[in-house]
PDB file of C-alpha atoms in Angstrom:
ATOM      1  CA  MET A   7       3.642 -18.143  -4.205  1.00 88.00           C
ATOM      2  CA  ASP A   8       2.324 -18.970  -0.750  1.00 93.00           C
ATOM      3  CA  LEU A   9       3.159 -15.440   0.465  1.00 97.00           C
ATOM      4  CA  GLU A  10       0.189 -14.202  -1.590  1.00 98.00           C
ATOM      5  CA  GLU A  11      -2.348 -16.536   0.030  1.00 97.00           C
ATOM      6  CA  LYS A  12      -4.820 -15.491   2.722  1.00 97.00           C
ATOM      7  CA  LYS A  13      -3.315 -16.212   6.135  1.00 96.00           C
ATOM      8  CA  VAL A  14      -5.958 -15.014   8.607  1.00 96.00           C
ATOM      9  CA  ARG A  15      -8.733 -17.455   9.465  1.00 94.00           C
ATOM     10  CA  ARG A  16     -12.024 -16.816  11.252  1.00 93.00           C
ATOM     11  CA  LYS A  17     -11.086 -19.180  14.070  1.00 92.00           C
ATOM     12  CA  ASP A  18      -8.059 -16.987  14.816  1.00 93.00           C
ATOM     13  CA  ILE A  19     -10.402 -14.741  16.774  1.00 90.00           C
ATOM     14  CA  PHE A  20     -10.004 -17.230  19.637  1.00 89.00           C
ATOM     15  CA  SER A  21      -6.503 -18.637  19.118  1.00 89.00           C
ATOM     16  CA  ASN A  22      -4.675 -15.667  17.584  1.00 88.00           C
ATOM     17  CA  PRO A  23      -6.771 -12.469  17.759  1.00 88.00           C
ATOM     18  CA  ARG A  24      -3.826 -10.173  16.898  1.00 89.00           C
ATOM     19  CA  TYR A  25      -3.248 -11.830  13.544  1.00 92.00           C
ATOM     20  CA  LYS A  26      -3.924  -9.328  10.731  1.00 95.00           C
ATOM     21  CA  GLU A  27      -3.144  -8.967   7.051  1.00 97.00           C
ATOM     22  CA  TRP A  28      -3.646  -6.547   4.194  1.00 98.00           C
ATOM     23  CA  TRP A  29      -3.069  -6.256   0.462  1.00 99.00           C
ATOM     24  CA  TYR A  30      -2.324  -2.794  -0.951  1.00 99.00           C
ATOM     25  CA  THR A  31      -2.208  -1.900  -4.638  1.00 99.00           C
ATOM     26  CA  GLY A  32      -1.456   1.576  -5.987  1.00 99.00           C
ATOM     27  CA  CYS A  33      -0.854   3.036  -9.425  1.00 99.00           C
ATOM     28  CA  TYR A  34       0.319   6.333 -10.903  1.00 99.00           C
ATOM     29  CA  ASP A  35      -0.874   7.053 -14.425  1.00 97.00           C
ATOM     30  CA  LYS A  36       0.959   9.903 -16.133  1.00 94.00           C
ATOM     31  CA  ASN A  37      -1.492  10.180 -19.025  1.00 92.00           C
ATOM     32  CA  GLU A  38      -4.506  10.585 -16.737  1.00 92.00           C
ATOM     33  CA  ASN A  39      -2.453  12.587 -14.210  1.00 92.00           C
ATOM     34  CA  LEU A  40      -3.838  10.649 -11.259  1.00 95.00           C
ATOM     35  CA  TYR A  41      -3.033   8.107  -8.597  1.00 99.00           C
ATOM     36  CA  PHE A  42      -5.435   5.415  -7.471  1.00 99.00           C
ATOM     37  CA  SER A  43      -5.234   2.723  -4.834  1.00 99.00           C
ATOM     38  CA  PHE A  44      -7.230  -0.127  -3.391  1.00 99.00           C
ATOM     39  CA  TYR A  45      -6.579  -2.241  -0.367  1.00 98.00           C
ATOM     40  CA  PHE A  46      -8.089  -5.117   1.553  1.00 99.00           C
ATOM     41  CA  VAL A  47      -7.726  -5.461   5.318  1.00 97.00           C
ATOM     42  CA  ARG A  48      -8.449  -8.829   6.925  1.00 97.00           C
ATOM     43  CA  VAL A  49      -8.759  -9.528  10.646  1.00 95.00           C
ATOM     44  CA  PRO A  50     -10.242 -12.651  12.255  1.00 95.00           C
ATOM     45  CA  PHE A  51     -13.740 -11.214  12.733  1.00 92.00           C
ATOM     46  CA  LEU A  52     -14.162  -9.077   9.585  1.00 94.00           C
ATOM     47  CA  ASP A  53     -12.732  -7.893   6.250  1.00 97.00           C
ATOM     48  CA  SER A  54     -12.862  -4.527   4.513  1.00 97.00           C
ATOM     49  CA  VAL A  55     -12.055  -2.977   1.144  1.00 98.00           C
ATOM     50  CA  LYS A  56     -11.335   0.606   0.117  1.00 98.00           C
ATOM     51  CA  PHE A  57     -10.791   2.076  -3.354  1.00 99.00           C
ATOM     52  CA  THR A  58      -9.550   5.661  -3.758  1.00 99.00           C
ATOM     53  CA  VAL A  59      -9.060   7.804  -6.864  1.00 99.00           C
ATOM     54  CA  PHE A  60      -6.826  10.861  -6.430  1.00 98.00           C
ATOM     55  CA  ASP A  61      -7.801  13.085  -9.366  1.00 98.00           C
ATOM     56  CA  LEU A  62      -6.149  16.497  -9.135  1.00 96.00           C
ATOM     57  CA  ASN A  63      -8.922  17.966 -11.280  1.00 95.00           C
ATOM     58  CA  LYS A  64     -11.304  17.359  -8.374  1.00 96.00           C
ATOM     59  CA  ASP A  65     -11.411  19.056  -4.975  1.00 95.00           C
ATOM     60  CA  THR A  66     -11.424  15.780  -3.028  1.00 97.00           C
ATOM     61  CA  PRO A  67     -10.576  12.139  -3.759  1.00 98.00           C
ATOM     62  CA  PHE A  68     -13.257   9.650  -4.740  1.00 98.00           C
ATOM     63  CA  THR A  69     -13.494   6.868  -2.163  1.00 98.00           C
ATOM     64  CA  TYR A  70     -15.498   3.690  -1.901  1.00 97.00           C
ATOM     65  CA  SER A  71     -15.194   1.557   1.225  1.00 97.00           C
ATOM     66  CA  LYS A  72     -17.129  -1.350   2.645  1.00 96.00           C
ATOM     67  CA  LYS A  73     -16.904  -3.910   5.421  1.00 95.00           C
ATOM     68  CA  LEU A  74     -17.565  -7.447   4.256  1.00 97.00           C
ATOM     69  CA  PHE A  75     -16.614 -11.109   4.522  1.00 97.00           C
ATOM     70  CA  LEU A  76     -14.348 -12.352   1.756  1.00 98.00           C
ATOM     71  CA  ASP A  77     -14.931 -15.869   0.484  1.00 97.00           C
ATOM     72  CA  SER A  78     -13.007 -18.401   2.558  1.00 93.00           C
ATOM     73  CA  SER A  79     -11.816 -20.482  -0.427  1.00 94.00           C
ATOM     74  CA  GLN A  80      -8.115 -20.218  -1.232  1.00 97.00           C
ATOM     75  CA  LYS A  81      -6.213 -21.486  -4.273  1.00 96.00           C
ATOM     76  CA  LYS A  82      -2.718 -22.727  -3.538  1.00 96.00           C
ATOM     77  CA  ASN A  83       0.133 -20.275  -4.181  1.00 97.00           C
ATOM     78  CA  LYS A  84      -2.257 -17.640  -5.535  1.00 98.00           C
ATOM     79  CA  LEU A  85      -3.732 -14.297  -4.650  1.00 98.00           C
ATOM     80  CA  ASP A  86      -7.397 -15.270  -4.290  1.00 98.00           C
ATOM     81  CA  LEU A  87      -9.769 -12.590  -2.987  1.00 99.00           C
ATOM     82  CA  HIS A  88     -13.429 -12.808  -3.954  1.00 98.00           C
ATOM     83  CA  LYS A  89     -16.837 -11.532  -2.876  1.00 98.00           C
ATOM     84  CA  ARG A  90     -20.206 -11.574  -4.619  1.00 97.00           C
ATOM     85  CA  SER A  91     -23.411 -10.110  -3.160  1.00 96.00           C
ATOM     86  CA  LYS A  92     -26.328  -7.906  -4.231  1.00 94.00           C
ATOM     87  CA  GLU A  93     -24.318  -4.795  -3.378  1.00 94.00           C
ATOM     88  CA  ILE A  94     -20.828  -5.618  -4.574  1.00 98.00           C
ATOM     89  CA  PHE A  95     -18.743  -7.896  -6.769  1.00 98.00           C
ATOM     90  CA  ILE A  96     -14.996  -8.269  -6.211  1.00 99.00           C
ATOM     91  CA  SER A  97     -12.461 -10.565  -7.826  1.00 99.00           C
ATOM     92  CA  TYR A  98      -8.718 -10.136  -7.313  1.00 99.00           C
ATOM     93  CA  SER A  99      -6.574 -13.082  -8.342  1.00 99.00           C
ATOM     94  CA  GLY A 100      -3.292 -14.124  -9.911  1.00 98.00           C
ATOM     95  CA  ASP A 101       0.342 -14.735  -9.045  1.00 98.00           C
ATOM     96  CA  GLU A 102       3.837 -13.340  -9.468  1.00 97.00           C
ATOM     97  CA  VAL A 103       4.337 -15.162 -12.785  1.00 96.00           C
ATOM     98  CA  SER A 104       1.173 -14.429 -14.779  1.00 96.00           C
ATOM     99  CA  GLY A 105       0.249 -11.186 -13.026  1.00 98.00           C
ATOM    100  CA  TRP A 106      -3.001 -10.201 -11.353  1.00 99.00           C
ATOM    101  CA  VAL A 107      -6.509  -9.315 -12.490  1.00 99.00           C
ATOM    102  CA  PHE A 108      -8.786  -7.039 -10.463  1.00 99.00           C
ATOM    103  CA  ASP A 109     -12.511  -6.583 -11.125  1.00 99.00           C
ATOM    104  CA  MET A 110     -14.922  -4.686  -8.904  1.00 99.00           C
ATOM    105  CA  GLN A 111     -18.493  -3.476  -9.369  1.00 98.00           C
ATOM    106  CA  ALA A 112     -20.489  -1.441  -6.869  1.00 97.00           C
ATOM    107  CA  LYS A 113     -22.910   1.484  -6.810  1.00 92.00           C
ATOM    108  CA  ASN A 114     -21.540   4.422  -8.847  1.00 91.00           C
ATOM    109  CA  PHE A 115     -18.224   2.621  -9.264  1.00 97.00           C
ATOM    110  CA  SER A 116     -16.497  -0.075 -11.296  1.00 98.00           C
ATOM    111  CA  ALA A 117     -12.924  -1.075 -12.072  1.00 99.00           C
ATOM    112  CA  SER A 118     -11.309  -3.622 -14.351  1.00 99.00           C
ATOM    113  CA  LEU A 119      -7.510  -3.802 -14.205  1.00 99.00           C
ATOM    114  CA  LYS A 120      -4.675  -6.011 -15.385  1.00 99.00           C
ATOM    115  CA  ILE A 121      -1.419  -5.821 -13.420  1.00 99.00           C
ATOM    116  CA  GLU A 122       1.812  -7.305 -14.768  1.00 99.00           C
ATOM    117  CA  PRO A 123       5.019  -7.688 -12.729  1.00 98.00           C
ATOM    118  CA  THR A 124       8.172  -6.495 -14.474  1.00 97.00           C
ATOM    119  CA  GLU A 125      10.825  -6.499 -11.730  1.00 97.00           C
ATOM    120  CA  PRO A 126      12.005  -8.734  -8.848  1.00 96.00           C
ATOM    121  CA  TYR A 127       9.921  -8.748  -5.682  1.00 98.00           C
ATOM    122  CA  PHE A 128      11.103  -7.783  -2.211  1.00 97.00           C
ATOM    123  CA  THR A 129      10.504  -9.719   1.026  1.00 96.00           C
ATOM    124  CA  LYS A 130      11.199  -9.057   4.680  1.00 93.00           C
ATOM    125  CA  PHE A 131      10.512 -11.151   7.775  1.00 92.00           C
ATOM    126  CA  ASP A 132      10.623  -9.668  11.268  1.00 85.00           C
ATOM    127  CA  ASN A 133      10.304 -10.357  14.985  1.00 73.00           C
ATOM    128  CA  ASN A 134       9.856 -14.107  14.872  1.00 70.00           C
ATOM    129  CA  PHE A 135      10.135 -14.369  18.652  1.00 70.00           C
ATOM    130  CA  ILE A 136       7.478 -11.787  19.508  1.00 70.00           C
ATOM    131  CA  ASN A 137       5.432 -10.340  16.639  1.00 71.00           C
ATOM    132  CA  GLU A 138       5.980 -12.597  13.646  1.00 84.00           C
ATOM    133  CA  TYR A 139       5.528 -10.426  10.570  1.00 89.00           C
ATOM    134  CA  ALA A 140       6.081 -10.861   6.826  1.00 93.00           C
ATOM    135  CA  LEU A 141       6.093  -8.543   3.845  1.00 95.00           C
ATOM    136  CA  LEU A 142       6.002  -9.156   0.099  1.00 97.00           C
ATOM    137  CA  HIS A 143       5.952  -6.340  -2.409  1.00 97.00           C
ATOM    138  CA  PHE A 144       6.431  -5.599  -6.099  1.00 98.00           C
ATOM    139  CA  MET A 145       7.148  -2.254  -7.747  1.00 98.00           C
ATOM    140  CA  LYS A 146       7.255  -1.037 -11.358  1.00 98.00           C
ATOM    141  CA  ASN A 147       4.265  -3.188 -12.239  1.00 99.00           C
ATOM    142  CA  LYS A 148       2.594  -2.389 -15.555  1.00 98.00           C
ATOM    143  CA  VAL A 149      -1.081  -1.534 -15.055  1.00 99.00           C
ATOM    144  CA  MET A 150      -3.799  -1.354 -17.720  1.00 99.00           C
ATOM    145  CA  GLY A 151      -7.565  -1.116 -17.578  1.00 99.00           C
ATOM    146  CA  GLN A 152     -10.465   1.165 -16.790  1.00 98.00           C
ATOM    147  CA  ILE A 153     -12.039   2.834 -13.750  1.00 99.00           C
ATOM    148  CA  VAL A 154     -15.493   4.435 -13.664  1.00 98.00           C
ATOM    149  CA  ALA A 155     -16.126   6.606 -10.596  1.00 97.00           C
ATOM    150  CA  ASN A 156     -19.166   8.870 -10.236  1.00 89.00           C
ATOM    151  CA  GLY A 157     -19.731   8.807 -13.978  1.00 92.00           C
ATOM    152  CA  ILE A 158     -16.134   9.676 -14.897  1.00 96.00           C
ATOM    153  CA  THR A 159     -14.175   7.131 -16.922  1.00 98.00           C
ATOM    154  CA  TYR A 160     -10.415   6.835 -16.455  1.00 98.00           C
ATOM    155  CA  LYS A 161      -8.534   4.735 -19.018  1.00 98.00           C
ATOM    156  CA  ILE A 162      -5.278   3.363 -17.642  1.00 98.00           C
ATOM    157  CA  THR A 163      -2.961   2.530 -20.538  1.00 95.00           C
ATOM    158  CA  ASN A 164       0.527   2.483 -19.067  1.00 92.00           C
ATOM    159  CA  GLY A 165       0.244   2.858 -15.309  1.00 98.00           C
ATOM    160  CA  LEU A 166       3.190   2.368 -12.963  1.00 99.00           C
ATOM    161  CA  GLY A 167       2.041   0.130 -10.132  1.00 99.00           C
ATOM    162  CA  TYR A 168       2.828  -1.177  -6.668  1.00 99.00           C
ATOM    163  CA  TYR A 169       1.444  -4.343  -5.023  1.00 99.00           C
ATOM    164  CA  ASP A 170       2.025  -5.825  -1.574  1.00 98.00           C
ATOM    165  CA  HIS A 171       0.819  -8.351   0.972  1.00 98.00           C
ATOM    166  CA  CYS A 172       1.645  -7.908   4.662  1.00 96.00           C
ATOM    167  CA  PHE A 173       0.641 -10.295   7.435  1.00 95.00           C
ATOM    168  CA  GLY A 174       1.509 -11.319  10.959  1.00 93.00           C
ATOM    169  CA  LYS A 175       0.911 -10.714  14.642  1.00 89.00           C
ATOM    170  CA  VAL A 176       0.287  -6.992  14.667  1.00 86.00           C
ATOM    171  CA  PRO A 177       0.249  -5.203  18.049  1.00 84.00           C
ATOM    172  CA  ARG A 178      -3.063  -3.858  19.328  1.00 85.00           C
ATOM    173  CA  LYS A 179      -1.756  -0.293  19.030  1.00 88.00           C
ATOM    174  CA  THR A 180       0.157   0.629  15.897  1.00 90.00           C
ATOM    175  CA  PHE A 181       1.784   3.821  14.684  1.00 94.00           C
ATOM    176  CA  TRP A 182       3.589   4.108  11.366  1.00 95.00           C
ATOM    177  CA  HIS A 183       4.779   6.272   8.490  1.00 98.00           C
ATOM    178  CA  TRP A 184       5.180   4.653   5.086  1.00 98.00           C
ATOM    179  CA  LEU A 185       6.311   5.913   1.684  1.00 99.00           C
ATOM    180  CA  ALA A 186       6.257   4.048  -1.657  1.00 99.00           C
ATOM    181  CA  VAL A 187       7.174   6.086  -4.748  1.00 99.00           C
ATOM    182  CA  GLN A 188       8.698   5.392  -8.145  1.00 98.00           C
ATOM    183  CA  ASN A 189       9.439   6.502 -11.668  1.00 97.00           C
ATOM    184  CA  GLU A 190      10.661   4.649 -14.752  1.00 94.00           C
ATOM    185  CA  ASN A 191      14.233   4.489 -13.444  1.00 94.00           C
ATOM    186  CA  LEU A 192      13.989   4.045  -9.688  1.00 97.00           C
ATOM    187  CA  ALA A 193      11.648   2.870  -6.929  1.00 98.00           C
ATOM    188  CA  PHE A 194      11.920   3.794  -3.253  1.00 99.00           C
ATOM    189  CA  VAL A 195      10.053   2.354  -0.264  1.00 99.00           C
ATOM    190  CA  SER A 196      10.421   3.185   3.429  1.00 98.00           C
ATOM    191  CA  LEU A 197       8.475   2.173   6.533  1.00 96.00           C
ATOM    192  CA  ILE A 198       8.997   3.007  10.155  1.00 95.00           C
ATOM    193  CA  ASN A 199       6.751   1.557  12.834  1.00 91.00           C
ATOM    194  CA  TYR A 200       6.928   3.183  16.247  1.00 90.00           C
ATOM    195  CA  GLY A 201       6.850   0.907  19.266  1.00 75.00           C
ATOM    196  CA  SER A 202       8.718  -1.647  21.325  1.00 65.00           C
ATOM    197  CA  PHE A 203       8.810  -4.318  18.624  1.00 65.00           C
ATOM    198  CA  SER A 204       8.511  -2.228  15.498  1.00 69.00           C
ATOM    199  CA  GLN A 205       9.091  -3.241  11.919  1.00 83.00           C
ATOM    200  CA  LYS A 206      11.055  -0.963   9.638  1.00 91.00           C
ATOM    201  CA  TYR A 207      12.727  -1.083   6.265  1.00 96.00           C
ATOM    202  CA  THR A 208      14.084   1.247   3.604  1.00 98.00           C
ATOM    203  CA  GLU A 209      15.166   0.038   0.206  1.00 98.00           C
ATOM    204  CA  VAL A 210      15.596   1.163  -3.365  1.00 98.00           C
ATOM    205  CA  LEU A 211      15.132  -0.696  -6.655  1.00 98.00           C
ATOM    206  CA  VAL A 212      17.746   0.311  -9.245  1.00 96.00           C
ATOM    207  CA  LYS A 213      19.329  -1.085 -12.382  1.00 89.00           C
ATOM    208  CA  GLY A 214      22.938  -2.211 -12.320  1.00 85.00           C
ATOM    209  CA  ARG A 215      25.551  -1.928 -15.041  1.00 83.00           C
ATOM    210  CA  ASP A 216      24.289  -5.175 -16.541  1.00 87.00           C
ATOM    211  CA  GLY A 217      20.817  -3.657 -16.981  1.00 85.00           C
ATOM    212  CA  ARG A 218      19.214  -5.877 -14.361  1.00 90.00           C
ATOM    213  CA  SER A 219      17.238  -4.415 -11.481  1.00 94.00           C
ATOM    214  CA  SER A 220      17.908  -5.352  -7.880  1.00 96.00           C
ATOM    215  CA  TRP A 221      16.779  -4.267  -4.437  1.00 98.00           C
ATOM    216  CA  ILE A 222      19.352  -2.510  -2.266  1.00 97.00           C
ATOM    217  CA  ARG A 223      18.634  -2.130   1.438  1.00 97.00           C
ATOM    218  CA  LEU A 224      19.427   1.276   2.868  1.00 98.00           C
ATOM    219  CA  ASN A 225      19.778   2.380   6.475  1.00 96.00           C
ATOM    220  CA  GLN A 226      16.490   1.705   8.268  1.00 94.00           C
ATOM    221  CA  GLU A 227      16.839   4.569  10.760  1.00 94.00           C
ATOM    222  CA  VAL A 228      14.877   7.215   8.886  1.00 97.00           C
ATOM    223  CA  SER A 229      13.023  10.315   9.990  1.00 97.00           C
ATOM    224  CA  PHE A 230       9.682  11.488   8.572  1.00 98.00           C
ATOM    225  CA  GLU A 231       9.644  15.220   9.309  1.00 97.00           C
ATOM    226  CA  TYR A 232       7.065  17.994   9.109  1.00 96.00           C
ATOM    227  CA  THR A 233       5.955  21.009  11.107  1.00 92.00           C
ATOM    228  CA  SER A 234       2.467  22.068  12.122  1.00 88.00           C
ATOM    229  CA  TYR A 235       2.578  24.522   9.205  1.00 89.00           C
ATOM    230  CA  SER A 236       3.908  22.123   6.577  1.00 91.00           C
ATOM    231  CA  LYS A 237       2.001  18.892   7.277  1.00 92.00           C
ATOM    232  CA  LYS A 238      -0.540  19.542   4.524  1.00 92.00           C
ATOM    233  CA  SER A 239       2.066  20.590   1.970  1.00 97.00           C
ATOM    234  CA  LYS A 240       5.706  19.561   2.544  1.00 98.00           C
ATOM    235  CA  TRP A 241       7.453  16.726   4.405  1.00 98.00           C
ATOM    236  CA  ARG A 242      11.041  15.526   4.483  1.00 98.00           C
ATOM    237  CA  LEU A 243      12.380  11.995   4.724  1.00 99.00           C
ATOM    238  CA  THR A 244      16.000  11.850   5.832  1.00 98.00           C
ATOM    239  CA  SER A 245      18.680   9.421   6.941  1.00 98.00           C
ATOM    240  CA  CYS A 246      22.373   8.896   6.305  1.00 98.00           C
ATOM    241  CA  ASP A 247      21.358   7.269   2.986  1.00 97.00           C
ATOM    242  CA  ASN A 248      18.580   9.498   1.685  1.00 98.00           C
ATOM    243  CA  GLU A 249      17.452  13.106   1.517  1.00 99.00           C
ATOM    244  CA  LEU A 250      13.953  13.417   0.060  1.00 99.00           C
ATOM    245  CA  GLU A 251      11.436  16.233  -0.172  1.00 99.00           C
ATOM    246  CA  ILE A 252       7.808  15.092  -0.194  1.00 99.00           C
ATOM    247  CA  THR A 253       5.126  17.307  -1.746  1.00 99.00           C
ATOM    248  CA  ILE A 254       1.546  16.548  -0.723  1.00 98.00           C
ATOM    249  CA  LEU A 255      -0.775  16.591  -3.743  1.00 98.00           C
ATOM    250  CA  MET A 256      -3.989  15.247  -2.196  1.00 98.00           C
ATOM    251  CA  VAL A 257      -5.047  13.375   0.947  1.00 98.00           C
ATOM    252  CA  SER A 258      -7.728  10.860   1.884  1.00 98.00           C
ATOM    253  CA  LYS A 259      -8.443  10.763   5.608  1.00 96.00           C
ATOM    254  CA  SER A 260     -10.289   8.007   7.441  1.00 94.00           C
ATOM    255  CA  LYS A 261     -11.243   7.513  11.076  1.00 92.00           C
ATOM    256  CA  GLU A 262     -12.736   4.437  12.691  1.00 88.00           C
ATOM    257  CA  ASP A 263     -14.332   4.423  16.162  1.00 86.00           C
ATOM    258  CA  ILE A 264     -16.027   1.263  17.481  1.00 82.00           C
ATOM    259  CA  PRO A 265     -18.259   1.763  19.367  1.00 85.00           C
ATOM    260  CA  PRO A 266     -18.758   5.382  18.268  1.00 84.00           C
ATOM    261  CA  ILE A 267     -19.139   7.057  21.663  1.00 82.00           C
ATOM    262  CA  VAL A 268     -16.496   5.193  23.657  1.00 76.00           C
ATOM    263  CA  PRO A 269     -14.216   3.471  21.105  1.00 84.00           C
ATOM    264  CA  ILE A 270     -12.766   0.781  23.332  1.00 78.00           C
ATOM    265  CA  PHE A 271     -12.387  -1.775  20.514  1.00 82.00           C
ATOM    266  CA  ILE A 272     -11.203   0.318  17.560  1.00 85.00           C
ATOM    267  CA  ASN A 273      -9.909   3.880  17.686  1.00 89.00           C
ATOM    268  CA  LEU A 274      -7.964   4.405  14.480  1.00 91.00           C
ATOM    269  CA  LYS A 275      -6.844   7.240  12.216  1.00 95.00           C
ATOM    270  CA  HIS A 276      -5.407   6.455   8.803  1.00 96.00           C
ATOM    271  CA  ASP A 277      -4.347   9.126   6.298  1.00 98.00           C
ATOM    272  CA  GLU A 278      -3.339   8.234   2.744  1.00 99.00           C
ATOM    273  CA  TYR A 279      -1.433  10.888   0.784  1.00 98.00           C
ATOM    274  CA  TYR A 280      -0.887  11.137  -2.951  1.00 99.00           C
ATOM    275  CA  VAL A 281       2.640  12.555  -3.165  1.00 99.00           C
ATOM    276  CA  LYS A 282       5.411  13.788  -5.443  1.00 99.00           C
ATOM    277  CA  VAL A 283       8.979  13.166  -4.253  1.00 99.00           C
ATOM    278  CA  ASN A 284      12.351  14.582  -5.294  1.00 99.00           C
ATOM    279  CA  GLY A 285      15.787  14.129  -3.784  1.00 99.00           C
ATOM    280  CA  ARG A 286      18.732  11.802  -3.641  1.00 99.00           C
ATOM    281  CA  VAL A 287      19.767   8.414  -2.259  1.00 98.00           C
ATOM    282  CA  LYS A 288      23.216   7.050  -1.461  1.00 98.00           C
ATOM    283  CA  ILE A 289      24.222   3.749  -3.042  1.00 95.00           C
ATOM    284  CA  ASP A 290      27.750   2.376  -2.592  1.00 92.00           C
ATOM    285  CA  ASN A 291      28.768   5.725  -1.080  1.00 95.00           C
ATOM    286  CA  ILE A 292      27.651   7.608  -4.195  1.00 96.00           C
ATOM    287  CA  TRP A 293      24.725  10.036  -4.074  1.00 98.00           C
ATOM    288  CA  ILE A 294      22.217   9.529  -6.906  1.00 96.00           C
ATOM    289  CA  ASP A 295      19.452  11.953  -7.869  1.00 98.00           C
ATOM    290  CA  THR A 296      16.099  10.181  -7.804  1.00 98.00           C
ATOM    291  CA  GLY A 297      14.307  12.343 -10.319  1.00 98.00           C
ATOM    292  CA  GLU A 298      10.625  13.101  -9.857  1.00 98.00           C
ATOM    293  CA  MET A 299       8.761  10.168  -8.303  1.00 99.00           C
ATOM    294  CA  TYR A 300       5.055   9.684  -7.579  1.00 99.00           C
ATOM    295  CA  GLY A 301       3.177   7.401  -5.235  1.00 99.00           C
ATOM    296  CA  VAL A 302       1.747   7.088  -1.750  1.00 99.00           C
ATOM    297  CA  MET A 303       2.562   8.059   1.821  1.00 99.00           C
ATOM    298  CA  GLU A 304       0.619   6.901   4.881  1.00 98.00           C
ATOM    299  CA  GLU A 305       0.286   8.126   8.435  1.00 97.00           C
ATOM    300  CA  HIS A 306      -1.405   5.561  10.646  1.00 96.00           C
ATOM    301  CA  CYS A 307      -2.068   5.652  14.369  1.00 94.00           C
ATOM    302  CA  GLY A 308      -4.440   4.048  16.799  1.00 91.00           C
ATOM    303  CA  LYS A 309      -5.896   0.898  18.269  1.00 88.00           C
ATOM    304  CA  TRP A 310      -7.436  -1.906  16.230  1.00 85.00           C
TER     305      TRP A 310
END
């Protein structure tokens, strides 16, 4: 669909410099007992990619990140992200019908993955008068393939995946908390942006009595809570529709300062957490236990 296509163009640096977009893909694999993610960020003057493997048998996550320029070509109604150079090869393509294929090769790292959608997608469109913004995401994707990181091979045979594309006029300063977790029976996603014209959503993917899955929007006024003592271990996400306890399993921290001494252009902190979540959500005035869910939480703040 056209919501998967690249939206940001190089000439937007003059006509629409606040236009940004990103594609995030994450997967929990029970057999390997790990979570991995990769995402592309595209702004008018540059692109970047980051791949992270959260292996609880290691002290720290494996990360590979690089700034680059993705190929400008774009197939209609397709995800179409490509880059080939002496240092790196990337190909990420497909659509919501046939699924997506991701291949990446770089120094000390390679990945080859097949991602198949199994459930309906979710969309949201916000702030058309001020900060036009769009979101497309899929949960409960089936993920298969192989990752080789620092000589360790991970075989993904039945991964539970997430995939999204977000794009629009993003404010210069952004601050958000985001959670996307799931198990075989339920998927839960919540975002709260902080600011004058913030985007927010909270929804759950559940099966009805007919066996079909559907997205149900919950109250968007949520609270991500932690104390100075619990930030590295326990959080809570609460609202009138959900009560969730978030256990931090591992974290990947990143900081970007451009220029380094006086970061007047980019001054950004972005933390990605591998998390386990338990709790309950309220659907049609009935509280439902979520069971144990795994996935990602982000804390993002700064200027970019």
